[in-house]
Backbone as JSON, one array per atom type, in Angstrom:
{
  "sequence": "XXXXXXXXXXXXXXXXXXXXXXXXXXXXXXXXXXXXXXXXXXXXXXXXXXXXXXXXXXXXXXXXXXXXXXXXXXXXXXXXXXXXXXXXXXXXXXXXXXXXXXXXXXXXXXXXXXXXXXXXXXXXXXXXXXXXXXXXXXXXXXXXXXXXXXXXXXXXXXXXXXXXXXXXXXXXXXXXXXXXXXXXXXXXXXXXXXXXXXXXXXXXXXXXXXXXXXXXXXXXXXXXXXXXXXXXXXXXXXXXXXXXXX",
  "N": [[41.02, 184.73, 130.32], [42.1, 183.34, 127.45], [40.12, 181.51, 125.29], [41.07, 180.16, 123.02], [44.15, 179.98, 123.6], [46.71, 179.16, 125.43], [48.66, 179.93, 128.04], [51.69, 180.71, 130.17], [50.74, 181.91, 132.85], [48.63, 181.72, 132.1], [48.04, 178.67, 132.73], [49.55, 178.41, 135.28], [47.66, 180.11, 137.01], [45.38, 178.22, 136.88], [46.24, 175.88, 138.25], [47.48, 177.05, 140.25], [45.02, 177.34, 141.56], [43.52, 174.66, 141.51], [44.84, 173.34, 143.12], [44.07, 174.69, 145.6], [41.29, 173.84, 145.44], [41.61, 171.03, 146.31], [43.12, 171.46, 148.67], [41.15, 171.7, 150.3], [38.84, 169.69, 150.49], [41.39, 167.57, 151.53], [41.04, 165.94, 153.5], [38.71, 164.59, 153.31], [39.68, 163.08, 150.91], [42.34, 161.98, 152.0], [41.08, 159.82, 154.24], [40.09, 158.29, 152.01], [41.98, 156.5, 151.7], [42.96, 153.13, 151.11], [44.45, 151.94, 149.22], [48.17, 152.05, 148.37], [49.03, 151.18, 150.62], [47.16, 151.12, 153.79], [47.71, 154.26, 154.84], [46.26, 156.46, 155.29], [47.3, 158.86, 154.39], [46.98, 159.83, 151.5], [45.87, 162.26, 150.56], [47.27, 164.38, 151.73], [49.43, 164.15, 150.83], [49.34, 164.67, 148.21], [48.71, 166.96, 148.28], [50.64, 168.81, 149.31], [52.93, 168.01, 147.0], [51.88, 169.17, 145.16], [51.45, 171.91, 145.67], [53.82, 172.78, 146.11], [54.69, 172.85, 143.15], [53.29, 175.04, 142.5], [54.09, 177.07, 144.18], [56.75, 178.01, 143.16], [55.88, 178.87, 140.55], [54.37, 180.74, 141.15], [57.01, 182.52, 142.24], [58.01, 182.89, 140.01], [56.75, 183.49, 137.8], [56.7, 183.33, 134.94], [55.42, 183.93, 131.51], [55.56, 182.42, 129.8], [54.41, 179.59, 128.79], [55.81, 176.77, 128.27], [58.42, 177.45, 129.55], [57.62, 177.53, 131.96], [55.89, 175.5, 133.37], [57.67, 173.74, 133.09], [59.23, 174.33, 135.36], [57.89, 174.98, 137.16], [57.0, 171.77, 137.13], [59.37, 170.77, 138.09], [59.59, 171.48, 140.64], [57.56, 170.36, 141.96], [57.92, 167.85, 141.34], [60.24, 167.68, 143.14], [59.48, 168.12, 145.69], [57.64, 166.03, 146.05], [55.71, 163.39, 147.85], [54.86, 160.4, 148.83], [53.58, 157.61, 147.14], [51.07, 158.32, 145.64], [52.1, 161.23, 145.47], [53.98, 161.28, 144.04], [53.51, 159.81, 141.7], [52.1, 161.88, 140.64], [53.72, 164.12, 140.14], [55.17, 163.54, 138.63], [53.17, 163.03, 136.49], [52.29, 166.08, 135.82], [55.47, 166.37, 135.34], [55.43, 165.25, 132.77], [53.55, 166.43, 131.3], [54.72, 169.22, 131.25], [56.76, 168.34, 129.18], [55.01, 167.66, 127.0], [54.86, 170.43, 126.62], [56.61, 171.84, 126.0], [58.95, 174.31, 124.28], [56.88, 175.87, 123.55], [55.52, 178.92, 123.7], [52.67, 179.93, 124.04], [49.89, 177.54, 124.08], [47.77, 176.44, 121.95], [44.07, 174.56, 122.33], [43.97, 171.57, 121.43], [46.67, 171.07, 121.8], [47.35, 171.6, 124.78], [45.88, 169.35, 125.27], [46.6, 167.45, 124.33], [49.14, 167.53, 125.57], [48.46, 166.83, 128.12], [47.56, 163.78, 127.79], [50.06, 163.51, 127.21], [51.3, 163.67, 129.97], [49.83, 161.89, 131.09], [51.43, 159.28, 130.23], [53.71, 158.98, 130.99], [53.76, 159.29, 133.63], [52.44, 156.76, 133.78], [55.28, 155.17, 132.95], [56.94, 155.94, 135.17], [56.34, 154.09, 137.2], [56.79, 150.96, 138.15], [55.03, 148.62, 137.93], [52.45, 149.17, 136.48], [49.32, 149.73, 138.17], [45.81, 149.24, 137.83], [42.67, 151.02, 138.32], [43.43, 152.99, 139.56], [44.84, 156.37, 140.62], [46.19, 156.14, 137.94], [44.51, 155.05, 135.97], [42.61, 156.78, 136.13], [43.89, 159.33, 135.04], [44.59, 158.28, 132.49], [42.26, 157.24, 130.85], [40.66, 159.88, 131.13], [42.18, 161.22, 130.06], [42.7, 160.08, 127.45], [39.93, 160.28, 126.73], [38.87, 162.37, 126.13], [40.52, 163.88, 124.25], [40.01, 161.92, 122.43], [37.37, 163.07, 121.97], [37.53, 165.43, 120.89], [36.14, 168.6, 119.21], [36.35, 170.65, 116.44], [37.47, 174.08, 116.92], [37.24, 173.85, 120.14], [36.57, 175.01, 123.33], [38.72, 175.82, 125.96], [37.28, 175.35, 127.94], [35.3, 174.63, 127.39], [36.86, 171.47, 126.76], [37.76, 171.36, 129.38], [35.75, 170.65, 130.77], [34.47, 167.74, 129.6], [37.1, 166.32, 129.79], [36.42, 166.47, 132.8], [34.07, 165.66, 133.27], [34.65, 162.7, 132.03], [36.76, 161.81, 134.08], [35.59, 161.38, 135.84], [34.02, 159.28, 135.5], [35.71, 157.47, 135.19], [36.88, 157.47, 137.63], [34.83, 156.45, 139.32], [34.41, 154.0, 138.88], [36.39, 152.75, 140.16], [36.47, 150.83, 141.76], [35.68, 148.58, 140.74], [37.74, 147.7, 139.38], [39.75, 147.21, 141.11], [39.93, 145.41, 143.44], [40.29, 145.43, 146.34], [39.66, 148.04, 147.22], [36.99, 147.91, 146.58], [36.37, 145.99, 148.59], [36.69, 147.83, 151.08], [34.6, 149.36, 150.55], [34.91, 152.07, 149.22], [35.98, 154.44, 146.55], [39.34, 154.99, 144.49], [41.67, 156.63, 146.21], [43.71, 158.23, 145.31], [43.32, 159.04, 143.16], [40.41, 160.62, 143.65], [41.55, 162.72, 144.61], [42.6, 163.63, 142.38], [41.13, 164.59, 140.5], [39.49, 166.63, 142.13], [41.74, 168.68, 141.64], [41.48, 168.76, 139.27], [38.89, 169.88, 138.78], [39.25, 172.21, 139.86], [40.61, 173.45, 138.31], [39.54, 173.6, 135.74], [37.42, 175.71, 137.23], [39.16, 177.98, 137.29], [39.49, 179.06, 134.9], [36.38, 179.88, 134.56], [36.34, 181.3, 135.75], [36.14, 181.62, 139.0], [37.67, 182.15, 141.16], [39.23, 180.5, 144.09], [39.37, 181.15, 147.56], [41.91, 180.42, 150.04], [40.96, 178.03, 152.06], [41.06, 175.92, 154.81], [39.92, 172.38, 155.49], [37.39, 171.77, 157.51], [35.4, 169.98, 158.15], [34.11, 166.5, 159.37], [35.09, 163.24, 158.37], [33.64, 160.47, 157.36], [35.48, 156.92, 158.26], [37.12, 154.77, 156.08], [35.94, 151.28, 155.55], [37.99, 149.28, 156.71], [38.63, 146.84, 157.78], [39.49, 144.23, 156.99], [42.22, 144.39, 157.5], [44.45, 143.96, 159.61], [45.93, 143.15, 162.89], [48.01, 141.47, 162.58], [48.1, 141.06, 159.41], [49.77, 140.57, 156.74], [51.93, 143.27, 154.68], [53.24, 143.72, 151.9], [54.59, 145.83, 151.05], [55.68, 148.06, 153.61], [55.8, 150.92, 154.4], [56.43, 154.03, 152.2], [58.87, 155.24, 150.35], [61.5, 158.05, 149.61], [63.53, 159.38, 147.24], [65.97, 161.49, 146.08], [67.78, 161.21, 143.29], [71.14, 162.94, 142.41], [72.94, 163.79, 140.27], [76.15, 164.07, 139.56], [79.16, 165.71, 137.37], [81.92, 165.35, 136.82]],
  "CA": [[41.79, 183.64, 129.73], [41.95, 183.21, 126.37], [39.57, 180.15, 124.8], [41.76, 179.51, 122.11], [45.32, 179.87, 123.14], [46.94, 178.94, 126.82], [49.99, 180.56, 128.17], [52.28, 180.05, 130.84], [50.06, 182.71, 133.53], [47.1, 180.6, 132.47], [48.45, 177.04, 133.66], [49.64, 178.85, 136.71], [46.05, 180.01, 137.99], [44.58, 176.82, 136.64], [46.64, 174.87, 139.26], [46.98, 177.79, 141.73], [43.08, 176.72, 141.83], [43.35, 172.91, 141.4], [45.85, 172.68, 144.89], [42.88, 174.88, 146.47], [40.5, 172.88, 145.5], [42.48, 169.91, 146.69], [43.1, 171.23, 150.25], [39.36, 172.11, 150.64], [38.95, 168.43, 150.99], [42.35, 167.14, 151.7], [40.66, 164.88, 155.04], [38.01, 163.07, 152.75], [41.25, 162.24, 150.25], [42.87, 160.81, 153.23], [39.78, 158.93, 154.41], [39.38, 156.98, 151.13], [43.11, 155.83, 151.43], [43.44, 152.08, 151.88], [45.77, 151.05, 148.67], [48.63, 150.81, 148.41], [48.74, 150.79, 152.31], [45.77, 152.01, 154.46], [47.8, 155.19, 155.88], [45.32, 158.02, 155.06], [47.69, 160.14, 153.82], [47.23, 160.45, 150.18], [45.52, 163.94, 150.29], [47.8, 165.19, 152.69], [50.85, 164.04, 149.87], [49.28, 165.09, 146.45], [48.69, 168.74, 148.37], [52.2, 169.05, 149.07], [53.18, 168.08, 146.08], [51.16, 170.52, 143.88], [51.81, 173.13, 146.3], [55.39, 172.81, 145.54], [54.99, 173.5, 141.79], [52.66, 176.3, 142.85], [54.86, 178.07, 144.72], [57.52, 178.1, 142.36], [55.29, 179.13, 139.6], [54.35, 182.1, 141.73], [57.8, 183.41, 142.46], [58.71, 183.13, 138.97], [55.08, 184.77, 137.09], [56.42, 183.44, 133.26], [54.31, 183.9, 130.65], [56.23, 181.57, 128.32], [53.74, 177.93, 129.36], [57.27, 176.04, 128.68], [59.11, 177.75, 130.95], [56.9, 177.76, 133.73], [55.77, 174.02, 133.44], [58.99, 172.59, 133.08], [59.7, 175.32, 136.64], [56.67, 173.43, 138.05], [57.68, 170.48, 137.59], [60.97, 170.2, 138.88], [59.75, 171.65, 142.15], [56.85, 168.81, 142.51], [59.25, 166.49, 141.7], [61.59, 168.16, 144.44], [58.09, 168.03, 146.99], [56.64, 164.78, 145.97], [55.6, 162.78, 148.97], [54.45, 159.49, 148.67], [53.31, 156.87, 145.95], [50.21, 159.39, 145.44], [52.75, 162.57, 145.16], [55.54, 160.75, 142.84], [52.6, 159.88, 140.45], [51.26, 163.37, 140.4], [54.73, 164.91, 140.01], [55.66, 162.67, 137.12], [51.73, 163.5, 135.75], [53.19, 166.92, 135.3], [56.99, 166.74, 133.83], [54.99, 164.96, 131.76], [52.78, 167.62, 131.16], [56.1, 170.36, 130.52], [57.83, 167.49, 128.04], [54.5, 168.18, 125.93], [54.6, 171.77, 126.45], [58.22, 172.42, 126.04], [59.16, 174.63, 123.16], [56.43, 176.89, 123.26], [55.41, 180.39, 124.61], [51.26, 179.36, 124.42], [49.48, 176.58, 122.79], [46.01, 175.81, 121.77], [43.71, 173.67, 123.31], [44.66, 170.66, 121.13], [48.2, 170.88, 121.93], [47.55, 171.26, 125.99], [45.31, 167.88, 125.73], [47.89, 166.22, 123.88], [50.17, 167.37, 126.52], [47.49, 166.52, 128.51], [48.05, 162.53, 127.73], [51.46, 163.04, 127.69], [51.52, 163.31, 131.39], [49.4, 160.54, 131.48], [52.12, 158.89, 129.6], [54.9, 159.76, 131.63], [53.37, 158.56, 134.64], [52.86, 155.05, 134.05], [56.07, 154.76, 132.43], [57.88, 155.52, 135.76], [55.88, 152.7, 137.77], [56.98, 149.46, 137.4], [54.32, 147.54, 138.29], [51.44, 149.77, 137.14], [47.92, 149.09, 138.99], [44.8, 149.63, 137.3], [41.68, 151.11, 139.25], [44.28, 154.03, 140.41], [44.9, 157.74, 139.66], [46.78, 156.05, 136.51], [43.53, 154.95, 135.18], [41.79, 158.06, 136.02], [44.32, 160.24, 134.44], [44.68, 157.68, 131.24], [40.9, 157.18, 130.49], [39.91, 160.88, 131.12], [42.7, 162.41, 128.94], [42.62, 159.7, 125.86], [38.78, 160.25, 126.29], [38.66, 164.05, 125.9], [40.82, 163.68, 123.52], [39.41, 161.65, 121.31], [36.0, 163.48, 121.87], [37.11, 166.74, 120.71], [35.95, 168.71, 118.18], [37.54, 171.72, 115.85], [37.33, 175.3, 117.72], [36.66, 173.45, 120.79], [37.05, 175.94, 123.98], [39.48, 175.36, 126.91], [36.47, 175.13, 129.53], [34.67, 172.61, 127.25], [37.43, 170.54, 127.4], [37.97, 171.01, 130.38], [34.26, 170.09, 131.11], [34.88, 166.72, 128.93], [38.12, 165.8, 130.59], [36.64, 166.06, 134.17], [33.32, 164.03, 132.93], [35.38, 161.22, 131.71], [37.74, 161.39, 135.19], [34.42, 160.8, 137.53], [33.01, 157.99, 135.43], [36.68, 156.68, 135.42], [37.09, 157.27, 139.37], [33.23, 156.03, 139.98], [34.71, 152.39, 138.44], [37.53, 152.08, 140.33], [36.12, 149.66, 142.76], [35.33, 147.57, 140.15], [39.3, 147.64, 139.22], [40.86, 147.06, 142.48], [39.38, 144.63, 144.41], [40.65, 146.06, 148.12], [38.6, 149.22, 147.17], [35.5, 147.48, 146.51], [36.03, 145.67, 149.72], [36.66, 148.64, 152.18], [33.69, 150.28, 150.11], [35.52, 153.18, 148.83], [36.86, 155.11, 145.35], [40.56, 155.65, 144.83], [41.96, 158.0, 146.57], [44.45, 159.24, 144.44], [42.05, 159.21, 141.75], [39.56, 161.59, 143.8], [42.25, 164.08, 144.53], [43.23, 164.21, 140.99], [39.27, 165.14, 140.14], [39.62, 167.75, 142.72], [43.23, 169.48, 140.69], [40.96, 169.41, 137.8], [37.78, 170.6, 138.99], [40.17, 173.54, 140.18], [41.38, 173.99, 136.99], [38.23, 174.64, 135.12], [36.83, 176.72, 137.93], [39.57, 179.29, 137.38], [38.82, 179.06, 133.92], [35.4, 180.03, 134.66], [36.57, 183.13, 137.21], [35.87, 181.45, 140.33], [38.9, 181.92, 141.86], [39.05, 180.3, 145.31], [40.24, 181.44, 148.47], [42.86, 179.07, 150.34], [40.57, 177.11, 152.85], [40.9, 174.6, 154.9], [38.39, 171.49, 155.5], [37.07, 171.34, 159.27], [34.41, 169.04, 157.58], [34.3, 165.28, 160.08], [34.63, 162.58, 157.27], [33.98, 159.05, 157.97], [36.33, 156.3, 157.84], [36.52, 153.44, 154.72], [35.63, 149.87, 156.42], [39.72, 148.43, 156.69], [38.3, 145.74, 158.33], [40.42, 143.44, 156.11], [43.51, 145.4, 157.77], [44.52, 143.82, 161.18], [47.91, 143.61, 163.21], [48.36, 140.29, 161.87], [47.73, 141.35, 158.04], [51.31, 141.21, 156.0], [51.64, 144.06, 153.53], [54.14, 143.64, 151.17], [55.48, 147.43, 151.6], [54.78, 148.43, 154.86], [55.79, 152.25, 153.8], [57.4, 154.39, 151.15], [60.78, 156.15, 150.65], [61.3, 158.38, 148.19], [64.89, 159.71, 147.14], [66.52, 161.97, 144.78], [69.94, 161.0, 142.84], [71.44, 164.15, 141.65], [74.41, 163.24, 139.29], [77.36, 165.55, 139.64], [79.85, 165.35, 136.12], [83.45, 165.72, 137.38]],
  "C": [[41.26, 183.35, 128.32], [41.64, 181.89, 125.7], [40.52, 179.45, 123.99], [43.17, 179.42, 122.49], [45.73, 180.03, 125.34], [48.34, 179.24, 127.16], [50.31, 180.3, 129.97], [51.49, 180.17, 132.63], [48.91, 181.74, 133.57], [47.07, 179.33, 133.39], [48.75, 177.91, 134.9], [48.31, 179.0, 137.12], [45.65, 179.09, 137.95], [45.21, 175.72, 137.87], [46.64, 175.58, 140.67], [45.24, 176.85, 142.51], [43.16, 175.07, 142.31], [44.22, 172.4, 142.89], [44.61, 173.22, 145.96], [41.96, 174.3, 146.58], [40.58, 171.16, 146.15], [42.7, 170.31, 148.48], [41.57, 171.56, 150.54], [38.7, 170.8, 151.1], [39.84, 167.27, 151.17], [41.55, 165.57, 152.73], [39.79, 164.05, 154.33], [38.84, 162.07, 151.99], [41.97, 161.42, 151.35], [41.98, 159.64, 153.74], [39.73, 157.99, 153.65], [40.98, 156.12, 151.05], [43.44, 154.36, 152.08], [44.07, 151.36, 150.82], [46.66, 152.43, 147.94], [48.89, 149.75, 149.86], [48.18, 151.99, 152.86], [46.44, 152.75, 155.44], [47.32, 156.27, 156.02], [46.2, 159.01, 154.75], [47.86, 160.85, 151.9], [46.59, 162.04, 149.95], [46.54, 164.58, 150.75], [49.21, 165.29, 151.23], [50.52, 164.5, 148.55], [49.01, 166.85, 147.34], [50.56, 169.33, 148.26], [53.12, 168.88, 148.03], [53.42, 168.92, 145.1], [51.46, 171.67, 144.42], [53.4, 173.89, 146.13], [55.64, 173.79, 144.67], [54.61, 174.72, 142.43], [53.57, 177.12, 143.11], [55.97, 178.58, 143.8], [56.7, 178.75, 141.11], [55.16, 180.11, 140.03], [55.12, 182.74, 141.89], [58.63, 183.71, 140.99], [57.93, 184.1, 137.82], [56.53, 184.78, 135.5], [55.26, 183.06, 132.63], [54.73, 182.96, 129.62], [55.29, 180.01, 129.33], [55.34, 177.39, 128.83], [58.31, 176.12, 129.81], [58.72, 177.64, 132.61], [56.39, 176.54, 134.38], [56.56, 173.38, 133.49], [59.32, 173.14, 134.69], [59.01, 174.31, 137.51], [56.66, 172.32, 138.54], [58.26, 169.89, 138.17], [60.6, 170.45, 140.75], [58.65, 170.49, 142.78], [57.0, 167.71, 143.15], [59.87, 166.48, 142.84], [60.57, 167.92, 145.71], [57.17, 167.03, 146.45], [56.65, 163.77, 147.09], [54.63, 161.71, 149.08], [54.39, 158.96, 147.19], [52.27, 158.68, 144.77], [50.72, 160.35, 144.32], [53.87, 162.02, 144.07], [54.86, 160.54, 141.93], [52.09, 161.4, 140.12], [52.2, 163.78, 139.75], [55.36, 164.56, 138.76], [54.6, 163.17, 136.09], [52.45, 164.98, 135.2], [54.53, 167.43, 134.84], [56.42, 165.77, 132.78], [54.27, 165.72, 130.5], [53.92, 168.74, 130.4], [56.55, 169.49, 129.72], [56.61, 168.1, 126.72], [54.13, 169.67, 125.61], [56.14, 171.9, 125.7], [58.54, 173.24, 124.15], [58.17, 176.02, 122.88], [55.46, 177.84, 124.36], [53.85, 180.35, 124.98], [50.92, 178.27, 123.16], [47.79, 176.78, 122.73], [45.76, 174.5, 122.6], [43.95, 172.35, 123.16], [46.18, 170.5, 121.67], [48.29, 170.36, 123.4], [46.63, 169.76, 126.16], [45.71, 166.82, 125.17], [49.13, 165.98, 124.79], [49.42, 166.93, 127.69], [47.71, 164.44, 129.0], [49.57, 162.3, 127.46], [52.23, 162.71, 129.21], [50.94, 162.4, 131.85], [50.79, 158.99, 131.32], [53.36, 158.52, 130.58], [54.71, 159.3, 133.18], [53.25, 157.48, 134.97], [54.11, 154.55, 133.52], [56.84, 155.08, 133.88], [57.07, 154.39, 137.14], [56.18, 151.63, 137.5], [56.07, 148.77, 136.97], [52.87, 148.53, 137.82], [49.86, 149.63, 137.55], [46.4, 150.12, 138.05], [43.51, 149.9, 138.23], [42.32, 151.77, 140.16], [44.38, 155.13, 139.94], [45.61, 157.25, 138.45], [45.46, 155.62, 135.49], [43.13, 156.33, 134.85], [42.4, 158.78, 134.92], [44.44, 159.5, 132.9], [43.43, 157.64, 130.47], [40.46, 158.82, 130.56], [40.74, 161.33, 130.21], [42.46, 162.01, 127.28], [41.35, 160.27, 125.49], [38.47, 161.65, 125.6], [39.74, 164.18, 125.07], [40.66, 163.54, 122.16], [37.95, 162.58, 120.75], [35.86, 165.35, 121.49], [36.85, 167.8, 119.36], [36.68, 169.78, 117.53], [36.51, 173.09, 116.94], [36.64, 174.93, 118.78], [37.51, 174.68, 122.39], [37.85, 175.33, 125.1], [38.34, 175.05, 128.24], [35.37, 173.96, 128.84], [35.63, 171.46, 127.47], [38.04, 170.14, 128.65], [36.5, 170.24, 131.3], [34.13, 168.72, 130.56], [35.82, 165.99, 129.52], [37.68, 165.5, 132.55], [35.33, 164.85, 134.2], [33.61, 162.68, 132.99], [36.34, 160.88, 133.11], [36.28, 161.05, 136.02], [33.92, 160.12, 136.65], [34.41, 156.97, 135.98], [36.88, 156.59, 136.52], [35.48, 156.65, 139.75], [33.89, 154.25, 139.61], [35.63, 152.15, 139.28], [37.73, 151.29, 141.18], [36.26, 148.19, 142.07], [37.06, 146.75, 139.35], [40.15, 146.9, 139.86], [39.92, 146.69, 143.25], [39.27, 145.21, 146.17], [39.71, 147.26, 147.89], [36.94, 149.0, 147.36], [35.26, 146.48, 148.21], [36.04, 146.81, 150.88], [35.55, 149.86, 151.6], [34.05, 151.75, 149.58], [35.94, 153.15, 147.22], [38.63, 155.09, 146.0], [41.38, 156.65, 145.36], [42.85, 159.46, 145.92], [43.57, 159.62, 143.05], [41.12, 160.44, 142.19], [40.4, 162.91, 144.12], [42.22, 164.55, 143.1], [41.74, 164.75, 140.23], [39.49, 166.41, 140.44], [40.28, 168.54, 142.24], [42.12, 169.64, 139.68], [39.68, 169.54, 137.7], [38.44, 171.94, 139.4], [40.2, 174.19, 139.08], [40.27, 174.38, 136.42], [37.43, 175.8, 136.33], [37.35, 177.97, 137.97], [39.35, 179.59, 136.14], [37.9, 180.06, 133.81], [35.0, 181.27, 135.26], [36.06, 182.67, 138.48], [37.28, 180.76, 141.01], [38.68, 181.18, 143.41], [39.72, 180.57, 146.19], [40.97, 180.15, 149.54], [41.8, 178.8, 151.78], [40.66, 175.88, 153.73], [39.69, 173.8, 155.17], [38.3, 171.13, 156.59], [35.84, 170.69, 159.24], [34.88, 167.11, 158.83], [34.58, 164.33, 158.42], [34.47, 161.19, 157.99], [35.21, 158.28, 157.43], [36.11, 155.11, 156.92], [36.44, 152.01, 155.74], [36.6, 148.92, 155.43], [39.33, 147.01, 157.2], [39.24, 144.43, 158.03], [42.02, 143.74, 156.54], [43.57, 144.7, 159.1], [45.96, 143.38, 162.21], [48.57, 142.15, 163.04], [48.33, 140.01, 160.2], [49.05, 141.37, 157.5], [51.11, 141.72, 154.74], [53.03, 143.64, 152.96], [54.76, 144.53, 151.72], [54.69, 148.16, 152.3], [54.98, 150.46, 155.05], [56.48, 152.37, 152.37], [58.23, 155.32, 151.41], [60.78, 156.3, 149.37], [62.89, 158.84, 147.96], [65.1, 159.9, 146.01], [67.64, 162.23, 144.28], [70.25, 162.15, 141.89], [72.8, 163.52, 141.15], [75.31, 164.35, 139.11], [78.46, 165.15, 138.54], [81.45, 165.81, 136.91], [84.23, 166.33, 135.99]]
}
């Protein structure tokens, strides 16, 4: 993979990786899940998600990064499952809006597109919550960002960008109150670590083989959770309006 210049093949392995790395500990991601409601499934919904694009990225093998990110996208979108997975999936057509147009970019360009999917993410939340994968992904991309220098390589910044996501996921107790009470990180926040500890690892040539995690994990202390507790939104529903032009 080429330091200076990132093409459509590249982002494909880089996430191929980042969903492996993601089911490898799918069950601790579930574990730390107690907002927005404590149903342990946010690992289980950002895999499916990413796996989506993946797949689609695989049966298509362009080399044009526009074409293959915007491909990505749409199928995310199309396999986004939950709060979790609708933020992720948005994280990347965010991601193809700042690719779009071209065949590879430099490393500036992908960490501008980089905070564009940050971008793009809290803009379709209404309400959006701080001390959540929207921090993570907002604070790690402006940060690596700002912190980068000229002929800077795609695995330093990728080494920069995941820095700044684990100080930003190590705070997010301090964010979100319910976290700091059931003693836990965000959950969607530690998946999204995981996608981009992936991503530099293929980088790096350590491809990974698809694993799963038969690891026990413990559970976060819900305690605060009890069958008398009223949640606002006691699930989610997701739904996609296709517009047909007569």
């Amino acid at each position: 993979m080429d330091n200076y210049c990132i093409n459509g093949l590249d982002l494909l392995s880089m996430l191929e990786n980042g969903a492996k790395n993601l089911a490898m500990d799918v069950d601790r991601i579930n574990s730390l899940n107690v907002f927005p409601v404590p149903d342990g499934d946010t690992g289980t919904n950002m895999r499916m998600t990413i796996e989506g694009g993946v797949r689609e990225g695989q049966a298509l093998q362009e080399k044009s990064i526009s074409k293959i990110s915007k491909a990505m996208a749409r199928a995310m979108v199309l396999s986004a499952r939950g709060n979790s997975g609708v933020i992720l999936s948005q994280f990347f057509k965010g991601l193809s809006l700042g690719l779009e147009g071209y065949d590879d970019v430099d490393i500036k360009a992908f960490a501008s597109a980089m905070v564009s999917g940050t971008n793009r993410a809290y803009s379709v939340v209404s309400n959006p919550t701080e001390g959540t994968i929207l921090t993570v992904m907002r604070e790690a991309g402006q940060n690596a960002l700002d912190k980068m220098t000229k002929n800077v390589s795609l695995e330093d910044y990728l080494i920069r960008y995941l820095a700044e996501a684990h100080e930003s996921l190590k705070k997010t107790p301090e964010l979100l109150p319910i976290l700091k009470k059931a003693g836990v990180i965000d959950s969607g926040g530690a998946g999204f670590v995981l996608i981009v500890e992936g991503m530099l690892r293929a980088v790096n040539g350590d491809i990974l083989e698809a694993k799963e995690n038969t690891n026990s994990v413990s559970k976060p202390d819900i305690s605060g959770f009890t069958a008398d507790s009223e949640l606002t939104y006691g699930y989610c529903t997701e739904f996609i309006l296709s517009l047909i032009h007569i």
